[in-house]
XYZ file of C-alpha atoms in Angstrom:
759
model
C 104.338 132.550 58.249
C 101.718 130.132 59.522
C 98.803 131.672 61.406
C 95.533 130.347 62.807
C 92.321 132.193 63.657
C 91.210 131.387 67.203
C 88.500 132.257 69.696
C 89.787 133.798 72.894
C 88.703 132.504 76.271
C 89.176 133.702 79.831
C 92.297 132.385 81.480
C 92.226 130.147 84.465
C 93.317 132.022 87.573
C 96.514 130.719 89.042
C 100.279 131.030 89.050
C 100.285 131.964 85.340
C 97.818 134.818 85.712
C 99.289 138.181 84.631
C 102.659 136.644 83.897
C 102.543 136.815 80.098
C 101.678 133.159 79.601
C 98.873 131.765 77.419
C 97.664 128.219 76.774
C 96.873 126.466 73.466
C 95.651 122.987 72.638
C 98.519 120.594 71.703
C 97.115 120.273 68.166
C 97.568 124.012 67.678
C 101.224 123.647 68.677
C 101.628 121.017 65.980
C 99.867 123.114 63.357
C 102.028 126.166 64.095
C 105.262 124.196 64.494
C 105.674 125.397 68.069
C 107.304 123.883 71.116
C 106.049 124.536 74.668
C 107.751 127.699 75.889
C 107.931 129.346 72.442
C 106.656 132.895 72.015
C 103.611 133.696 69.878
C 102.298 136.909 68.320
C 98.583 137.616 68.779
C 96.663 140.140 66.642
C 93.342 141.586 67.718
C 92.643 145.322 67.737
C 96.244 145.578 68.897
C 99.230 143.235 68.589
C 100.997 141.695 71.549
C 103.189 138.719 72.419
C 103.213 136.018 75.082
C 104.841 132.712 75.959
C 102.698 129.720 75.012
C 102.337 126.418 76.838
C 100.075 123.466 76.144
C 96.570 123.449 77.560
C 94.929 120.314 78.893
C 94.130 117.825 76.148
C 90.427 118.154 77.041
C 90.496 121.902 76.379
C 88.898 123.439 73.300
C 90.966 123.041 70.141
C 89.912 126.458 68.848
C 90.559 128.492 71.978
C 93.313 130.690 73.240
C 93.405 130.775 77.037
C 94.634 134.227 78.039
C 94.321 136.302 81.189
C 92.685 139.703 81.523
C 95.983 141.560 81.101
C 96.720 139.838 77.791
C 93.174 140.449 76.538
C 93.612 144.117 77.427
C 96.879 144.273 75.473
C 95.012 142.734 72.494
C 92.220 145.294 72.878
C 89.533 142.594 72.731
C 86.936 140.987 74.953
C 86.298 137.315 75.501
C 84.966 135.295 72.549
C 86.661 137.587 70.059
C 88.580 136.156 67.105
C 92.317 136.819 67.015
C 95.170 135.693 64.773
C 98.033 133.707 66.274
C 101.444 133.045 64.717
C 104.966 132.184 65.917
C 106.933 135.200 67.153
C 110.506 136.075 66.292
C 112.081 137.447 69.455
C 115.220 139.438 70.075
C 116.855 140.046 73.414
C 115.915 143.436 74.830
C 118.850 145.789 75.152
C 116.855 148.523 76.886
C 113.300 148.854 78.124
C 111.570 151.775 79.809
C 108.710 151.207 82.227
C 106.059 153.642 83.432
C 104.326 153.159 86.802
C 102.729 155.140 89.643
C 105.148 157.219 91.674
C 104.694 154.997 94.766
C 106.013 151.976 92.860
C 108.870 153.911 91.253
C 109.945 155.207 94.659
C 109.767 151.775 96.306
C 111.299 149.430 93.724
C 114.827 149.807 92.402
C 115.599 148.855 88.814
C 117.434 145.654 89.741
C 114.357 144.231 91.483
C 112.226 145.513 88.587
C 114.416 143.656 86.077
C 114.210 140.450 88.129
C 110.417 140.633 88.271
C 110.282 141.011 84.469
C 112.971 138.434 83.705
C 112.121 136.052 80.801
C 108.909 137.903 79.929
C 108.219 138.833 76.296
C 107.048 142.419 75.807
C 105.823 144.639 72.993
C 105.914 148.420 73.239
C 102.699 149.677 74.827
C 101.960 146.437 76.703
C 100.616 146.492 80.218
C 102.599 144.154 82.456
C 102.593 143.129 86.102
C 105.339 142.732 88.676
C 104.495 139.038 89.119
C 107.649 137.103 88.160
C 107.368 134.427 85.520
C 108.018 130.882 86.782
C 109.946 128.758 84.300
C 112.543 126.225 85.491
C 114.247 127.114 88.784
C 111.817 129.209 90.832
C 114.144 130.258 93.660
C 114.936 133.709 92.202
C 111.265 134.350 91.470
C 110.384 133.445 95.048
C 113.086 135.749 96.410
C 111.830 138.584 94.188
C 108.254 138.105 95.377
C 109.385 138.237 98.977
C 111.312 141.467 98.375
C 108.344 143.097 96.636
C 106.052 141.974 99.428
C 108.341 143.522 102.049
C 108.745 146.731 100.005
C 105.246 147.395 98.650
C 103.024 145.287 100.910
C 100.657 142.547 99.853
C 98.941 144.720 97.250
C 101.907 144.680 94.856
C 100.457 141.729 92.925
C 97.665 143.944 91.537
C 99.889 146.818 90.327
C 99.956 147.388 86.547
C 102.990 148.806 84.702
C 103.360 149.911 81.081
C 106.259 149.253 78.705
C 106.618 152.698 77.099
C 109.564 151.824 74.837
C 111.721 148.864 73.900
C 115.030 148.637 72.122
C 115.180 147.078 69.592
C 111.637 147.590 68.336
C 109.205 144.700 68.067
C 108.620 141.869 70.505
C 111.593 141.434 72.860
C 112.447 139.218 75.769
C 113.914 140.632 78.964
C 117.161 138.890 79.916
C 119.839 139.239 82.558
C 121.653 141.712 80.259
C 118.654 143.975 79.654
C 118.924 147.536 80.945
C 115.616 148.317 82.669
C 114.745 151.831 83.813
C 111.800 153.865 85.019
C 110.280 156.504 82.733
C 110.118 159.019 85.592
C 112.800 157.979 88.084
C 112.150 160.985 90.381
C 114.615 160.729 93.245
C 114.987 156.991 92.714
C 118.254 156.699 90.760
C 119.469 153.726 88.769
C 122.164 151.602 90.364
C 125.301 151.581 88.197
C 126.234 148.275 86.538
C 123.267 146.315 87.869
C 121.154 146.011 84.763
C 123.486 145.075 81.974
C 125.821 147.044 79.635
C 125.297 150.804 79.458
C 126.859 153.849 77.757
C 128.092 156.810 79.736
C 126.225 160.038 78.972
C 126.207 163.544 80.233
C 123.046 162.765 82.144
C 124.703 159.847 83.919
C 122.233 157.286 85.182
C 119.220 158.962 83.612
C 119.901 158.442 79.911
C 116.606 156.949 78.737
C 117.533 155.307 75.448
C 121.263 154.535 75.484
C 121.941 151.257 73.706
C 124.822 148.954 73.093
C 125.370 147.268 69.752
C 122.169 145.498 68.768
C 122.132 142.202 66.890
C 122.684 142.665 63.171
C 119.532 140.670 62.425
C 116.603 139.513 64.528
C 117.441 136.231 66.188
C 114.797 133.827 67.418
C 115.376 133.033 71.082
C 113.647 130.845 73.634
C 112.706 131.918 77.149
C 115.373 130.865 79.626
C 114.822 130.167 83.304
C 115.844 132.913 85.726
C 119.201 132.254 87.300
C 118.970 131.322 90.966
C 121.264 133.076 93.430
C 123.888 130.964 95.128
C 122.718 130.356 98.686
C 125.242 128.892 101.045
C 124.283 127.075 104.256
C 124.233 129.336 107.254
C 124.260 132.556 105.194
C 121.534 135.048 104.425
C 120.890 137.238 101.410
C 118.856 140.355 101.038
C 116.432 138.396 98.862
C 115.359 135.744 101.343
C 113.977 136.016 104.863
C 116.085 134.809 107.736
C 116.437 131.022 107.997
C 114.582 130.438 104.710
C 116.069 127.900 102.322
C 115.189 128.259 98.624
C 112.535 125.758 97.601
C 114.857 124.225 95.007
C 117.398 123.470 97.745
C 115.074 121.473 100.033
C 117.361 118.483 99.683
C 115.925 115.263 100.999
C 112.463 116.656 101.752
C 110.913 117.247 98.344
C 107.984 114.865 98.853
C 106.414 116.557 101.915
C 107.288 119.954 100.425
C 105.453 119.044 97.204
C 102.424 117.836 99.181
C 102.239 121.135 101.054
C 102.870 123.210 97.945
C 100.127 121.454 95.974
C 97.567 122.027 98.736
C 98.356 125.733 99.079
C 98.650 126.269 95.328
C 95.320 124.553 94.640
C 93.365 126.501 97.254
C 94.943 129.926 96.772
C 95.648 130.009 93.030
C 93.435 127.392 91.368
C 90.132 127.808 93.176
C 88.286 127.757 89.830
C 89.271 124.102 89.448
C 87.587 123.331 92.749
C 84.511 125.199 91.555
C 84.364 123.171 88.348
C 84.684 119.936 90.301
C 82.038 121.133 92.727
C 84.062 120.930 95.915
C 86.118 123.094 98.203
C 89.194 122.633 100.345
C 89.967 123.823 103.847
C 93.619 124.489 104.488
C 93.909 123.004 107.943
C 97.192 121.088 107.845
C 98.989 119.074 110.520
C 102.692 118.501 109.905
C 104.147 115.660 111.928
C 107.625 114.265 112.232
C 110.519 113.887 114.648
C 112.116 116.980 116.079
C 114.753 118.487 113.815
C 113.438 117.078 110.531
C 112.734 120.556 109.188
C 108.959 120.961 109.409
C 109.066 124.731 109.937
C 111.825 125.081 107.347
C 109.661 123.336 104.745
C 106.716 125.627 105.506
C 108.868 128.751 105.201
C 110.383 127.604 101.894
C 107.035 126.639 100.354
C 105.315 129.843 101.457
C 108.235 131.882 100.161
C 108.102 129.992 96.858
C 104.395 130.741 96.388
C 104.649 134.340 97.556
C 102.107 133.894 100.371
C 102.050 135.959 103.557
C 103.231 133.967 106.602
C 102.572 134.524 110.314
C 104.339 132.357 112.887
C 103.473 131.561 116.493
C 105.152 129.278 119.022
C 102.998 126.862 121.006
C 105.312 126.771 124.051
C 105.484 130.592 124.111
C 101.691 130.884 124.062
C 101.358 128.204 126.745
C 103.740 130.166 129.002
C 101.488 133.272 128.849
C 98.456 133.860 130.979
C 95.140 133.165 129.254
C 94.293 136.834 128.546
C 97.676 137.610 127.006
C 97.568 134.479 124.839
C 94.026 135.287 123.702
C 95.108 138.827 122.834
C 97.992 137.583 120.706
C 95.680 135.177 118.885
C 93.214 138.003 118.160
C 96.002 140.263 116.881
C 97.272 137.506 114.603
C 93.806 136.810 113.212
C 93.401 140.517 112.414
C 96.582 140.459 110.302
C 95.406 137.623 108.047
C 94.104 138.868 104.706
C 92.521 135.876 102.935
C 95.714 134.596 101.319
C 97.799 134.046 104.437
C 99.284 131.121 106.314
C 99.446 130.831 110.093
C 102.222 128.503 111.249
C 101.975 127.315 114.848
C 105.029 125.354 115.975
C 104.695 122.568 118.576
C 100.922 122.801 118.798
C 100.741 120.024 121.411
C 102.006 122.583 123.955
C 98.749 124.581 123.808
C 96.320 121.860 122.682
C 97.297 118.713 124.593
C 95.206 115.566 124.356
C 95.550 114.476 127.966
C 94.954 117.833 129.705
C 92.425 120.031 127.850
C 92.607 123.685 128.891
C 90.581 126.819 128.124
C 93.442 127.919 125.862
C 93.189 124.732 123.777
C 89.444 125.240 123.347
C 90.034 128.862 122.398
C 92.711 127.932 119.857
C 90.513 125.268 118.265
C 87.726 127.825 117.779
C 90.296 130.363 116.575
C 91.537 127.820 114.004
C 88.014 127.175 112.734
C 87.461 130.917 112.214
C 90.709 131.319 110.290
C 89.918 128.378 108.015
C 86.399 129.669 107.339
C 87.894 133.004 106.261
C 89.898 131.270 103.521
C 93.306 131.388 105.193
C 95.526 128.419 106.003
C 96.553 127.036 109.392
C 99.592 124.768 109.617
C 100.423 123.172 112.963
C 103.571 121.179 113.645
C 104.098 118.471 116.240
C 106.448 115.604 116.941
C 103.626 113.374 118.194
C 100.170 113.685 116.696
C 98.676 111.459 119.420
C 99.573 114.158 121.958
C 97.406 116.763 120.174
C 93.787 117.455 121.102
C 91.341 115.376 119.073
C 89.106 118.405 118.518
C 91.979 120.285 116.906
C 92.976 117.249 114.851
C 89.422 117.105 113.530
C 89.701 120.740 112.413
C 93.002 120.100 110.621
C 91.836 117.858 107.801
C 95.171 117.269 106.067
C 98.308 115.612 107.404
C 101.790 116.004 105.944
C 104.343 113.577 107.376
C 108.022 114.524 107.471
C 109.861 111.272 108.072
C 113.447 110.736 109.090
C 115.655 111.131 106.013
C 116.624 107.886 104.318
C 120.086 107.159 102.906
C 119.526 109.132 99.698
C 117.992 112.068 101.557
C 120.879 112.178 104.047
C 123.342 112.235 101.180
C 121.459 115.105 99.512
C 121.358 117.065 102.760
C 125.088 116.567 103.326
C 125.775 117.643 99.735
C 123.781 120.835 100.261
C 125.369 121.610 103.630
C 128.912 121.176 102.274
C 128.511 122.833 98.872
C 130.247 126.013 100.074
C 133.034 124.078 101.831
C 136.308 122.745 100.526
C 136.241 118.945 100.688
C 139.190 116.619 100.491
C 139.106 114.365 97.416
C 138.929 111.295 99.661
C 135.688 112.401 101.352
C 132.843 110.039 100.436
C 129.537 111.628 101.428
C 127.695 108.427 100.518
C 129.686 106.558 103.166
C 129.095 109.312 105.725
C 125.367 109.247 104.986
C 125.327 105.455 105.398
C 126.787 105.836 108.892
C 124.262 108.500 109.876
C 121.209 106.303 110.509
C 118.641 108.157 112.598
C 120.203 111.590 111.995
C 117.749 114.345 111.060
C 118.603 117.482 109.102
C 119.397 119.429 112.283
C 121.774 116.667 113.418
C 123.540 116.611 110.052
C 123.881 120.393 110.193
C 125.482 120.044 113.644
C 127.804 117.334 112.266
C 128.977 119.620 109.458
C 129.509 122.528 111.866
C 131.481 120.308 114.248
C 133.583 118.942 111.393
C 134.158 122.481 110.122
C 135.421 123.585 113.533
C 137.890 120.680 113.588
C 139.100 121.591 110.099
C 139.466 125.254 111.111
C 141.502 124.352 114.219
C 143.777 122.199 112.082
C 144.163 124.962 109.490
C 145.029 127.462 112.236
C 147.994 125.283 113.167
C 149.152 125.164 109.549
C 147.441 121.891 108.598
C 145.199 121.049 105.661
C 142.294 123.445 105.142
C 140.030 120.996 103.322
C 137.441 119.025 105.256
C 138.784 115.510 105.884
C 136.969 112.198 106.271
C 138.274 111.975 109.858
C 136.676 115.347 110.634
C 133.275 114.016 109.588
C 133.548 110.617 111.272
C 134.732 112.211 114.519
C 131.841 114.670 114.339
C 129.409 111.763 113.847
C 130.704 110.224 117.067
C 130.287 113.562 118.852
C 126.761 114.390 117.647
C 124.131 111.836 118.624
C 120.994 111.349 116.495
C 118.278 113.312 118.270
C 115.291 111.618 116.620
C 116.268 108.232 118.066
C 117.871 109.529 121.240
C 116.064 106.999 123.424
C 116.292 104.113 120.973
C 119.623 104.484 119.211
C 121.907 101.482 119.342
C 125.619 101.828 118.701
C 126.390 98.946 116.358
C 130.106 99.613 116.568
C 130.620 98.779 112.883
C 129.547 95.180 113.520
C 128.638 93.101 110.422
C 127.835 89.458 109.676
C 131.498 88.874 108.850
C 132.245 89.317 112.563
C 129.909 86.465 113.537
C 131.642 83.126 113.826
C 129.893 80.024 112.472
C 126.088 79.820 112.095
C 126.269 79.968 108.286
C 122.752 78.624 107.672
C 121.311 80.962 110.279
C 123.072 83.981 108.763
C 121.664 83.113 105.341
C 118.134 82.824 106.753
C 118.491 86.161 108.521
C 119.793 87.775 105.347
C 116.729 86.605 103.420
C 114.259 87.545 106.144
C 115.698 90.862 107.350
C 118.133 92.302 104.826
C 116.321 91.481 101.604
C 113.067 93.304 102.521
C 115.043 96.378 103.626
C 117.552 96.366 100.754
C 115.557 94.978 97.809
C 111.879 95.936 98.295
C 111.438 96.246 94.523
C 112.176 92.520 94.108
C 109.243 91.629 96.354
C 107.018 94.077 94.464
C 108.096 92.627 91.130
C 107.180 89.123 92.254
C 103.901 90.281 93.778
C 104.540 89.130 97.361
C 104.735 90.767 100.741
C 108.083 90.471 102.563
C 108.133 88.644 105.915
C 106.854 90.866 108.693
C 108.884 89.442 111.557
C 111.149 86.735 112.877
C 111.674 84.987 116.217
C 115.110 83.793 117.258
C 115.095 81.181 120.005
C 117.863 79.192 121.576
C 119.814 78.701 124.796
C 121.204 81.738 126.621
C 124.582 83.073 125.552
C 124.546 81.618 122.028
C 124.595 84.943 120.193
C 120.970 85.840 119.479
C 121.395 89.501 120.385
C 124.876 89.635 118.871
C 123.760 88.333 115.494
C 120.828 90.765 115.380
C 123.270 93.644 115.916
C 125.437 92.242 113.134
C 122.488 91.988 110.741
C 121.457 95.567 111.539
C 125.002 96.777 110.910
C 125.111 94.873 107.613
C 121.882 96.479 106.385
C 122.609 100.019 107.651
C 119.114 100.143 109.154
C 117.899 102.144 112.117
C 117.620 99.908 115.175
C 115.067 100.333 117.950
C 115.538 98.125 120.976
C 112.398 97.494 122.998
C 112.508 97.203 126.758
C 109.584 95.760 128.642
C 109.835 98.466 131.268
C 109.100 101.207 128.738
C 105.919 99.515 127.517
C 104.323 98.177 130.685
C 102.351 100.620 132.788
C 99.824 99.898 135.499
C 97.466 102.683 134.361
C 94.716 101.586 131.993
C 95.425 102.563 128.415
C 98.997 103.744 128.990
C 100.642 100.485 127.916
C 98.649 100.458 124.680
C 99.625 104.072 124.029
C 103.284 103.191 124.579
C 102.992 100.396 122.006
C 101.391 102.757 119.459
C 104.104 105.354 120.036
C 106.811 102.701 119.660
C 105.515 101.621 116.266
C 104.981 105.238 115.191
C 108.662 105.922 115.823
C 109.580 102.793 113.894
C 107.509 103.837 110.860
C 108.990 107.327 110.933
C 112.550 105.952 111.094
C 112.092 103.338 108.321
C 113.967 101.309 107.263
C 113.876 100.098 110.838
C 114.699 96.909 112.684
C 112.725 96.590 115.928
C 114.415 94.209 118.358
C 112.465 92.716 121.276
C 114.987 90.954 123.517
C 113.564 88.447 126.012
C 110.222 88.844 124.274
C 108.689 86.032 126.349
C 108.520 88.405 129.337
C 106.569 90.937 127.280
C 104.067 88.740 125.423
C 103.284 85.634 127.517
C 100.309 83.458 126.693
C 97.009 85.117 127.461
C 94.526 83.462 129.744
C 97.231 81.649 131.673
C 95.773 82.493 135.069
C 97.913 85.587 135.596
C 96.397 88.270 137.793
C 98.125 91.011 135.756
C 95.859 92.140 132.882
C 98.465 94.613 131.620
C 100.402 91.872 129.805
C 97.238 90.753 127.999
C 96.557 94.301 126.861
C 100.139 94.690 125.589
C 99.824 91.438 123.616
C 96.572 92.661 122.050
C 98.128 96.043 121.164
C 101.173 94.366 119.605
C 99.004 92.078 117.498
C 96.972 95.055 116.305
C 100.087 96.965 115.266
C 101.677 93.962 113.537
C 98.826 93.363 111.106
C 96.617 96.396 111.593
C 95.318 98.814 108.995
C 98.462 100.969 109.071
C 101.225 99.387 107.017
C 104.612 98.510 108.490
C 106.462 99.390 105.319
C 110.240 98.857 105.625
C 109.896 97.790 109.270
C 111.053 94.337 110.378
C 110.377 92.962 113.865
C 112.847 90.578 115.484
C 112.233 88.861 118.795
C 114.686 86.809 120.844
C 113.912 84.329 123.605
C 115.067 81.115 125.288
C 111.466 80.198 126.199
C 109.480 80.104 122.925
C 106.955 77.727 124.469
C 105.459 80.398 126.743
C 104.971 83.076 124.020
C 101.365 83.747 123.006
C 100.694 81.537 119.946
C 98.818 84.327 118.150
C 102.106 86.213 117.841
C 103.723 83.348 115.932
C 101.228 82.892 113.133
C 101.969 83.960 109.495
C 101.912 87.704 108.984
C 103.403 88.368 112.414
C 106.546 86.681 113.744
C 106.081 84.090 111.046
C 109.623 82.722 110.800
C 111.077 80.905 113.804
C 114.805 80.279 113.657
C 116.614 78.079 116.128
C 119.973 79.451 117.266
C 121.778 76.288 118.435
C 124.830 76.227 120.652
C 128.013 76.492 118.602
C 129.588 73.284 117.346
C 133.363 72.700 117.387
C 133.895 74.685 114.200
C 131.705 77.510 115.467
C 133.503 77.595 118.818
C 136.838 77.841 117.008
C 135.548 80.785 114.953
C 134.261 82.473 118.108
C 137.595 81.969 119.869
C 139.464 83.433 116.912
C 137.080 86.406 116.703
C 137.471 87.106 120.413
C 141.232 86.654 120.272
C 142.031 88.630 117.105
C 143.940 91.201 119.195
C 145.244 88.771 121.823
C 148.947 87.688 121.412
C 148.891 83.882 121.857
C 152.064 81.852 122.224
C 152.952 79.182 119.647
C 151.687 76.350 121.861
C 148.073 77.555 121.627
C 145.913 75.576 119.177
C 142.422 77.090 119.134
C 140.953 74.286 116.989
C 141.988 71.634 119.495
C 140.775 73.778 122.366
C 137.395 74.277 120.668
C 136.928 70.476 120.422
C 137.175 70.218 124.206
C 134.694 73.028 125.002
C 131.556 70.897 125.086
C 128.491 72.761 126.444
C 130.321 76.109 126.194
C 128.116 78.837 124.710
C 129.389 81.655 122.510
C 129.464 83.933 125.530
C 131.426 81.315 127.480
C 134.056 81.087 124.714
C 134.520 84.865 124.633
C 134.740 84.965 128.431
C 137.367 82.200 128.357
C 139.693 84.276 126.157
C 139.285 87.327 128.397
C 139.952 85.283 131.540
C 143.103 83.755 129.989
C 144.465 87.242 129.280
C 143.651 88.336 132.827
C 145.420 85.236 134.143
C 148.560 86.250 132.241
C 148.304 89.743 133.738
C 147.980 88.299 137.244
C 151.281 86.492 136.774
C 152.981 89.601 135.457
C 151.760 93.003 134.430
C 154.560 92.971 131.865
C 153.246 89.775 130.215
C 153.344 89.960 126.417
C 151.781 86.615 125.415
C 148.962 84.316 126.530
C 149.955 80.654 126.750
C 148.046 77.382 126.713
C 148.652 77.137 130.479
C 146.804 80.418 130.918
C 143.867 79.026 128.904
C 143.770 75.830 130.982
C 143.807 77.889 134.169
C 140.955 80.029 132.794
C 138.905 76.882 132.101
C 138.898 76.166 135.828
C 137.145 79.473 136.438
C 134.903 79.721 133.342
C 132.629 76.715 133.421
C 130.125 75.766 130.667
C 126.750 77.427 131.169
C 124.581 75.311 128.825
C 122.086 72.958 130.418
C 121.447 69.599 128.756
C 117.782 69.522 129.801
C 117.154 72.989 128.326
C 118.957 72.024 125.113
C 116.792 68.927 124.757
C 113.604 70.958 125.284
C 114.622 73.553 122.714
C 115.647 70.938 120.156
C 112.352 69.098 120.655
C 110.485 72.395 120.157
C 112.466 73.036 116.986
C 111.716 69.571 115.609
C 108.031 70.002 116.427
C 107.861 73.383 114.669
C 109.734 72.123 111.609
C 107.473 69.104 111.396
C 104.290 71.167 111.465
């Protein structure tokens, strides 16, 4: 058997400490014929085993990185030579553990087995209750939480001893291992919870009963602990209320990883910070729309790392009088022990930017004290601009929880429905595509609503499986809360519903859909996608309609901008409204921002107007369009019939750089519009829409649609029992619906278009 003499070194503190894991240089793995995760035997004054993983490639090639517990099991100090060789493991059939009476009385054998799962043990080894973390960590996190609730925060320092193993030699504890206490006292083993057992006269207290052992030692590899099945809306004894296992944070892994890395680095890898010569303060601001799961992410991450969590509600504190709120803050600070996290939800309620209060000053100072003591403070808010600047300065890190994109929505729906019976025809991808702007809380409400509909149908003897209609109906019932003020119902409209304008539709596809649908193509070619587009043309020719169709084609979130929501007579308020508008757009990306009648919002500056608000709005818009903060996956579309009065700075490259003329429909376009508007109208055989379209000179798209509606109403006026619309009805309607296009305006717009194209 190959062996190598090594020099031991002190382990790095962290998640691997006291978990039976050591680190070796990759070259040592090659020399010993090992793979990461294999077990090794180490011989010093005593012999012990551990699971080996690769150390950093810059680590010493002649060092074994082991923690204090492993060095104690070897019976050596640091810088002592030990022999290392591959270990041949067998699965433990039985193992007996000795521990102080307080631990034996507080921890049942099932929780004990879970804390030792996948560890390799030799008789006489000292071991800890800290679960090993290989593969899926959800069971380990649940076990840590249970031990924390049972034994208090000090359980991580308790040391146990493996007094006997069966079979002899190094063994690995598996799901079938029977684990028992050496002195069970009044704490009895739970039948059938720790693997196969033999009945004895002593019942549960037989210390060395074994089942048939393997006929020969068999080399085995550590296997990840099995995670419990957690269904949405249910609780288990292993997890706190409303806590989702870290592995099941569908759709929100990126912000969860950011938070986990920060907490893990500061709490468990502080020696790395020391080596680098820096330190980190765990003041963290989590921002994102309401319902995206900010508090859920914090709970899952803290549970995963086994850190103590204290929660406070900003609105609840703000509702108290100052003395009561101060008392609660002092009590909370007294409960923090150096490795704790304080989560304050909706911090803007107690630390507002616009109205500083004594409570906000007190909380800012309170936050500084907690951070100086080595604890973490995490504050959540839906609008970071509404939070006191002093508090924002204290919270150095920001974790953004955006609206879920298409893939994230699909993952969330998959998680929420994994315990439900779905009809084979249900396509969660299609449901996710329809759920633009829906946050996790909205999707949860959709699934609950759909489940209720399925249950009502099943009660009447119908199908029990969740149907596509249940989900689509629920989507219509539950509105997206994150875009409640901005959401636009596209009504399933796509470019196929737009008559004519083929060249314009192609230009819009390239300018709007390509950046949102194929961002990698722009990256591959090394160019930035167009930032914005301006549609101009006579009124009623379909500018707004075609934008809705493009948005429906690309399945993007749509934010419509109204001048009234941006303009405010108070100094600074209009600029703040613009910043908030673009913040929502970035959070909801991919987003199409539509400014209808944009000429009223951004007129030319310096035109003699006595209203400075418009000038400030123009300046704020220009800053947002090409400012320091990127508008990734956000496209701006403006529409106007007066492009000549828009501030020229808005139309330069990098802003609304593409100007597209939306002309009045020609004869072919008018025929398409008539057919689209009349697809459900029963015309008589004498109606020829192509001939009619030729005669509708100066009729806009809106005029053509109105003509069809008026013809149907004319038929109804003649008889409420009318079943068809005739050519006579259309001719009568033409007397009422007159063309709205103005020749002078058309000439001006065409001249503007020719001038722009000739530039």
